Every structure is written in C-alpha cells, then in structure tokens.
Amino acid sequence: MTMNECPPSPSGATAAIPDRARAVHLVARPDGPLTTDAFRGVEVPVPDPGPGHVLVRTGHLGVAAVMRERMDLDGDLPVPPYALDEPMSGPAVGTVVASRAEAVPVGALVAYWGPWAEYAEVAVEAARVLDPALLPAPQYHLATANGATALHGVRDVAGVGRGDVVLVSGAAGGVGSLAGQIARRLGAARVIGTAGSAAKCRWLVDELGFDAAVDHHVDDLAGALREHAPDGVTVYLDLVGGAQFEAAVAVAATHARFAVGGALSTQQAGAPWPRFDTGAAIVKALAVRGFALVHAPQVLGEWPALFRRWLAEGMTFPHTSVDGGLPVLPDTLVALLAGHHRGHVSVRMA
Amino acid sequence: MTMNECPPSPSGATAAIPDRARAVHLVARPDGPLTTDAFRGVEVPVPDPGPGHVLVRTGHLGVAAVMRERMDLDGDLPVPPYALDEPMSGPAVGTVVASRAEAVPVGALVAYWGPWAEYAEVAVEAARVLDPALLPAPQYHLATANGATALHGVRDVAGVGRGDVVLVSGAAGGVGSLAGQIARRLGAARVIGTAGSAAKCRWLVDELGFDAAVDHHVDDLAGALREHAPDGVTVYLDLVGGAQFEAAVAVAATHARFAVGGALSTQQAGAPWPRFDTGAAIVKALAVRGFALVHAPQVLGEWPALFRRWLAEGMTFPHTSVDGGLPVLPDTLVALLAGHHRGHVSVRMA
C-alpha cells in the first residue's frame, strides 16, 4: 500500500493494515424470502485511500429490514438497488486507519455508509466524525437513521401531542421500539404496539413501557386493537403495511393521522399492497402521509443530541450486537427479516 | 287540513293544497347496480304542519351518486341508511304553502333536506329561506352541497394553489365539474379530469376549460394520465376511488396531496377497496386525506355567495333539470349512476 505517512495512532489503528481482507457480496437477487444463498464471502484488496479519503477499519455494521427491498431491481425505494457481485452496504461505524484528509485524522471514530467489508475507503464528506463520549457505545451511533425515522414520523409527520392514542406497528423493531418511547415523551396518553410474538408483546409492555401490545397474528386484529383503544387510535405509525394497515384504518378515530414509513410485510413477501378503505377514510377524515428520511435529512443531525438526552432521562435503547464479524452478517439479516430479533441489530467485527 | 289562517300568497301558493299527494318509497335494498325495482310510487296524506313547522310544495329535488350508498344497511356513511317503505330523500327546494312559524312566511322559497314527495313538512330550523335573486334559478341552490364539497376538497383539504397540477376524477359529475373550475380559480397551472366517455372528456375540455381529460376506461390509465402530467400530479381530488385512485398514486409527484371525498366505483359495484401502494406513498411522501362535509359544515354557508361571484366571473354551472316530477326520479337516479348525466342533476316537479 502507498499512502501518506501517518503516525501510529494511540489506539494503534495503523498497526496492521493487510493487503487483502474479507467482504460479503450479493450474488443473487432473492425471489421471495431471503436466504443466505444470496450472499458469498470473498477476499478483496484493501484499497489505498485517494485524496480527500480515509481508510476505515469496520467496527460495527447495522442490519435493517429495508435492506431486503434494496435487493430487488424494481424496489420502490429512493435509493438504487444493491448491485450484484459487489459488497452489500449499510450503516457502519469504524476507526480511521489511514487518512489523506486533514479533517479526519487516523484514530478517529467515524460513522458512514459502509460496505460489508473489513475495510472501507470513505470520502471525508461522507464520514461523520463521532464524539465517543456522546453515546454509551459505538453501536448507538448506528441507530441514527432508525432514531431519526422514528422522530420524524412521530413528531413531524403524525404530530403526536398530548392525549394522543398512538398505535405503532413493528413496535419491536429498530424504529418502532424507539418510536413508542418518543410518542410517550411527546405527550401521548396511550401507546399500543404490534409485534410478531407473545414474547415480544410482553417485552414491549414490561421493558419499553408500552401500555399494551398485540400479536399481529391474531385472527381479528382490528378487534384485538379495539379492546385497547375503545375510542379509536388517533395516530398510527405504520412500519409494516399490509393487513396491519387495513386494521388500523378500521380502528382509527375521526381525524386520525397516519404516518406511513415502512411496508415490510409487502417488501418481504412480495405480497400485494394493502387495500385502503377510502370510505372509512372519508367518514373519519383520516390523514395518511407517507414519509422517508430522504425528504427530511436534517432530522439525522437532530437525533444524536436528543437521543443522548432521552437516554439520560431513562429511554431504553433495545439493541443486539451480534459477534462474529462478516461471516455472520447474512444469517443475521435473514434472522431479522424472519422476526427473530428485537430492537436495533448490528454485527460487531471480529 | 287544519292550520293557521294564511293569506293567499302573491304566487297563489296556498291555492290548492290537496289532502293526499304522491311520494316515492324505497321498497328494496339493491343488491348490486341499482334498478327502478327498488322504488314504488305511493299516495300519502299531505301532513298538517305542526308548531314551528312549514308545509312546502316541492319544486326541485336533487339527485346524487351518494344516494346509492345510503340504500345499503352497511353503508360507510356518517348518516343513517334510507329506511324501507318510507320516502327517499335528498336536497330540495320548494315554496312554503302553509306556515306555523313566523320566521318563514307562506310564499317563501326554501332549501331543505326533503322527501321524494310532492309536499313536505319541514321544521323551520331545517329550512333555509333563499333569496330568489341571489342565483339564476332555484335548482342552483340544490348544488350547495356539491359546491361546498368541491370547495372544501380543493381549497381546504388539498390546499390547491399557484402552480399545482390538479387531477380530478369523476370530473363530469356534480362535484367534479365545479371542482376543476375552482382549482383553476385558486391558481392551478393545469387541471386534468377523468370521465366515463370520450364525449364527456371533450365536454370537459371544450365547455368547462379543463386542460385535458382522460376516459378512465383506457387500458393504461396511469400511462394516459402521465402524458398530460409528465412531471406528475401535485393534487388529486378523488371522487371515485378504485382503479383511478391506484393510477393517481402511480402518477403522483413527490409531496402530492390527495383529497379523497368519494368512492363511487366501490359504492356502486360492491367492488373491493383500491390497493394502496404504501411504498410509493413513502417514497413520494404523499399526503392522503379523506374528507366529508359533515366535518366542515361551515363551508355550506360560504358557498352561495362565492358561487354567485364565480358565476358572474364566468364559471359554468353544468346542470340538467329533468322534467316529469316524482315518477321520473327513480329513472333519473339509475341513469346518473350509470354515467348518463353530466354535472348537477335535479328533477323538476310537474
């Protein structure tokens, strides 16, 4: 490798940069539920950082349900699909081990959109230098997109305020587990979640302070929700779509606001979009708004300080940090899509 | 009949009040498309008005698509379904022929929600005394609900303003034909309508000043709409639902606002609700709001003066006044639901 001379960092970041390292490629577009056959571990050269770039040793890689949709060519996302025979990518934190940019020195902890690879070359404009003292651990920084999505949906799109009865679908997920807690902090009178198992439902109530939680597999979802919201829900944060969207329309109160930020049930299963009872929307004067962070990127900048404050005030950050490095990434994503995880999920490099 | 003595009005309104008169009852709940078998002409006693009531000789009865849904027991409306073996009812104007309320004298022209009957007893609180000089003809007053619905949807719910590209479904109907013209007056850059025939589409463009109109029967509705709105529609006023709602999601611009005020295609056919591409809603940050006048009754009071001003400025009020009195009401409603009318439709009593 050729690069500017860098003094060894206190953490010894430059100590051992290999010539080649591991990465995980997407090698097939899944047709239906994801399996690990879609991925292949490869060995690739470790890049020399170009001018204005840094070389980062990957520390943690975040895993999220939205990745499944980016694997489809006709995915309905505001970002391009993942390319075949190239590394998957996602939110990452890591340590700069070589730098050709003065603003980001060797040893810095940075957040970036990174490849599923042990090393990444990152343009300085795309790297956020983190204050390691701001949040309790590096993987908390991986939750910035999840947290900003939850904040934007609950606060800006749904406008949750005092007295609202808030329903959050996918409440045990990375976004939903924060959204319910944010809704409470913004004054919601009642926070109800849906999740995919009785154990997750208990966890939402016992650990995250939801008032009630319903397993979305029940036969009569709308009926089950109505028991917990006899006067209807005034806000629905939709991270799932499908039958849960339809049930939410059925249990919505007059003038309810829907913030639609995810459609996991359709993304995963290739299922048809939910039916929208426009008659109920008319009679109830529902307001249904789709949202994505791409339309509100400033919220990403707001999140870390708010997160720090809320954590100090008792907010729970439910997360799982899976050990095992690159080889366990495919399994971790498959397990997440199958509903085997709670809260935010990331993989720690070896 | 016994009632307070009333001087004969200048129009001779009290001249000949019969003891019995005709009415039209709903006698069967239609299963599918409406036919005239659902109705029966009957003879009923002409009521004596009670204290605080007036007796009105029906002048004009308005006919509207929403009446079909009120015939179903499980109709999704904020008003009760029509009762069997009682008169149908709808917007009406007529002349007071007997009064037991000082505020509404014999001879007054009043608007009210009236039975399909030659005479109606109306509580004074439910009768609006009209200024015959305000609008060109009595049936213009029947369009108040249609006009207020169009105004509320276009102005308050969708927030149409300068530069908007507005799509109106059911544009040849009583609401849609006014909505397109209102959108133009509020600054829309482009107004596109859908209708059920090529002739109606030509009429929208040639007579009502729409920029373009598309027959919703075309094979690729979204494609046809896109030709007229290459950058997407920024506002969709939905009076129809169904496949047209789905096409509108497909051709919506980022941040488009949908005002959903009708679901005629589902009401009539008993068809399933449209599918809602929540993925597109997320990516495009769509805002979809249902609305009904029941949530904004004040707009009914705003409409007549605005209507008068806009008519003076060149707005067209497309309406058909069908002669023939009560016997032609069932046929007129069936024909309207089958798409055989344009604009507002009313029946003139014999």
Short mmCIF file of C-alpha atoms in Angstrom, two decimals, chain A residues 69 76-78 238 241-242 245-246 254-255 260-263 266-267 272-292 294-295, chain B residues 69 76-78 238 241-242 245-246 254-255 260-263 266-267 272-292 294-295:
data_model
loop_
_atom_site.label_atom_id
_atom_site.label_comp_id
_atom_site.label_asym_id
_atom_site.label_seq_id
_atom_site.Cartn_x
_atom_site.Cartn_y
_atom_site.Cartn_z
CA GLU A 69 -36.11 -4.23 -0.60
CA ASP A 76 -39.77 1.15 -4.63
CA LEU A 77 -37.01 2.99 -2.79
CA PRO A 78 -35.46 6.42 -3.27
CA ASP A 238 -47.02 2.30 10.06
CA GLY A 241 -48.21 -2.11 5.86
CA GLY A 242 -50.37 -5.00 4.74
CA PHE A 245 -52.53 -1.00 7.78
CA GLU A 246 -56.03 -2.27 7.00
CA THR A 254 -62.15 10.53 13.48
CA HIS A 255 -59.35 12.81 12.20
CA VAL A 260 -46.56 5.57 6.83
CA GLY A 261 -42.83 4.93 6.91
CA GLY A 262 -42.48 1.27 6.07
CA ALA A 263 -44.09 -1.59 4.21
CA THR A 266 -45.11 -6.32 1.35
CA GLN A 267 -41.37 -5.94 0.84
CA PRO A 272 -49.94 -7.12 -2.81
CA TRP A 273 -50.29 -3.70 -1.29
CA PRO A 274 -52.97 -3.36 1.38
CA ARG A 275 -56.48 -2.38 0.47
CA PHE A 276 -57.36 1.14 1.52
CA ASP A 277 -60.93 1.61 2.71
CA THR A 278 -61.39 5.07 1.24
CA GLY A 279 -64.97 5.08 2.53
CA ALA A 280 -63.68 4.89 6.10
CA ALA A 281 -61.02 7.48 5.24
CA ILE A 282 -63.78 9.84 4.10
CA VAL A 283 -66.13 9.28 7.03
CA LYS A 284 -63.30 9.50 9.56
CA ALA A 285 -61.48 12.32 7.75
CA LEU A 286 -58.24 10.36 8.02
CA ALA A 287 -54.93 11.96 7.07
CA VAL A 288 -52.45 9.41 5.71
CA ARG A 289 -48.92 10.63 4.99
CA GLY A 290 -46.03 8.65 3.65
CA PHE A 291 -42.59 9.75 4.75
CA ALA A 292 -38.92 8.92 4.29
CA VAL A 294 -34.65 11.39 2.23
CA HIS A 295 -37.25 14.17 2.40
CA GLU B 69 -74.67 4.11 -0.71
CA ASP B 76 -69.98 3.56 5.30
CA LEU B 77 -71.61 6.97 5.62
CA PRO B 78 -71.88 9.41 8.51
CA ASP B 238 -60.69 11.64 -5.63
CA GLY B 241 -61.75 5.53 -5.73
CA GLY B 242 -60.94 2.14 -7.20
CA PHE B 245 -57.08 6.02 -7.01
CA GLU B 246 -54.41 3.45 -7.80
CA THR B 254 -43.30 13.97 -4.73
CA HIS B 255 -45.27 15.56 -1.87
CA VAL B 260 -60.43 11.74 -1.01
CA GLY B 261 -64.09 12.70 -0.96
CA GLY B 262 -65.85 9.88 -2.76
CA ALA B 263 -65.62 6.22 -3.61
CA THR B 266 -66.79 0.86 -4.87
CA GLN B 267 -70.18 2.09 -3.71
CA PRO B 272 -63.18 -4.16 -3.11
CA TRP B 273 -61.42 -1.04 -1.95
CA PRO B 274 -58.44 0.02 -4.04
CA ARG B 275 -54.98 -1.18 -3.23
CA PHE B 276 -52.77 1.49 -1.74
CA ASP B 277 -49.14 1.35 -2.80
CA THR B 278 -47.71 2.43 0.53
CA GLY B 279 -44.22 2.03 -0.90
CA ALA B 280 -44.94 4.78 -3.41
CA ALA B 281 -46.60 6.81 -0.66
CA ILE B 282 -43.39 6.61 1.36
CA VAL B 283 -41.01 7.38 -1.47
CA LYS B 284 -43.16 10.24 -2.75
CA ALA B 285 -44.13 11.48 0.72
CA LEU B 286 -47.77 11.54 -0.33
CA ALA B 287 -50.40 13.10 1.92
CA VAL B 288 -53.79 11.40 1.54
CA ARG B 289 -56.72 12.95 3.40
CA GLY B 290 -60.30 11.79 3.45
CA PHE B 291 -62.94 14.45 3.88
CA ALA B 292 -66.69 14.88 4.20
CA VAL B 294 -70.06 16.61 7.96
CA HIS B 295 -66.64 17.60 9.34
#
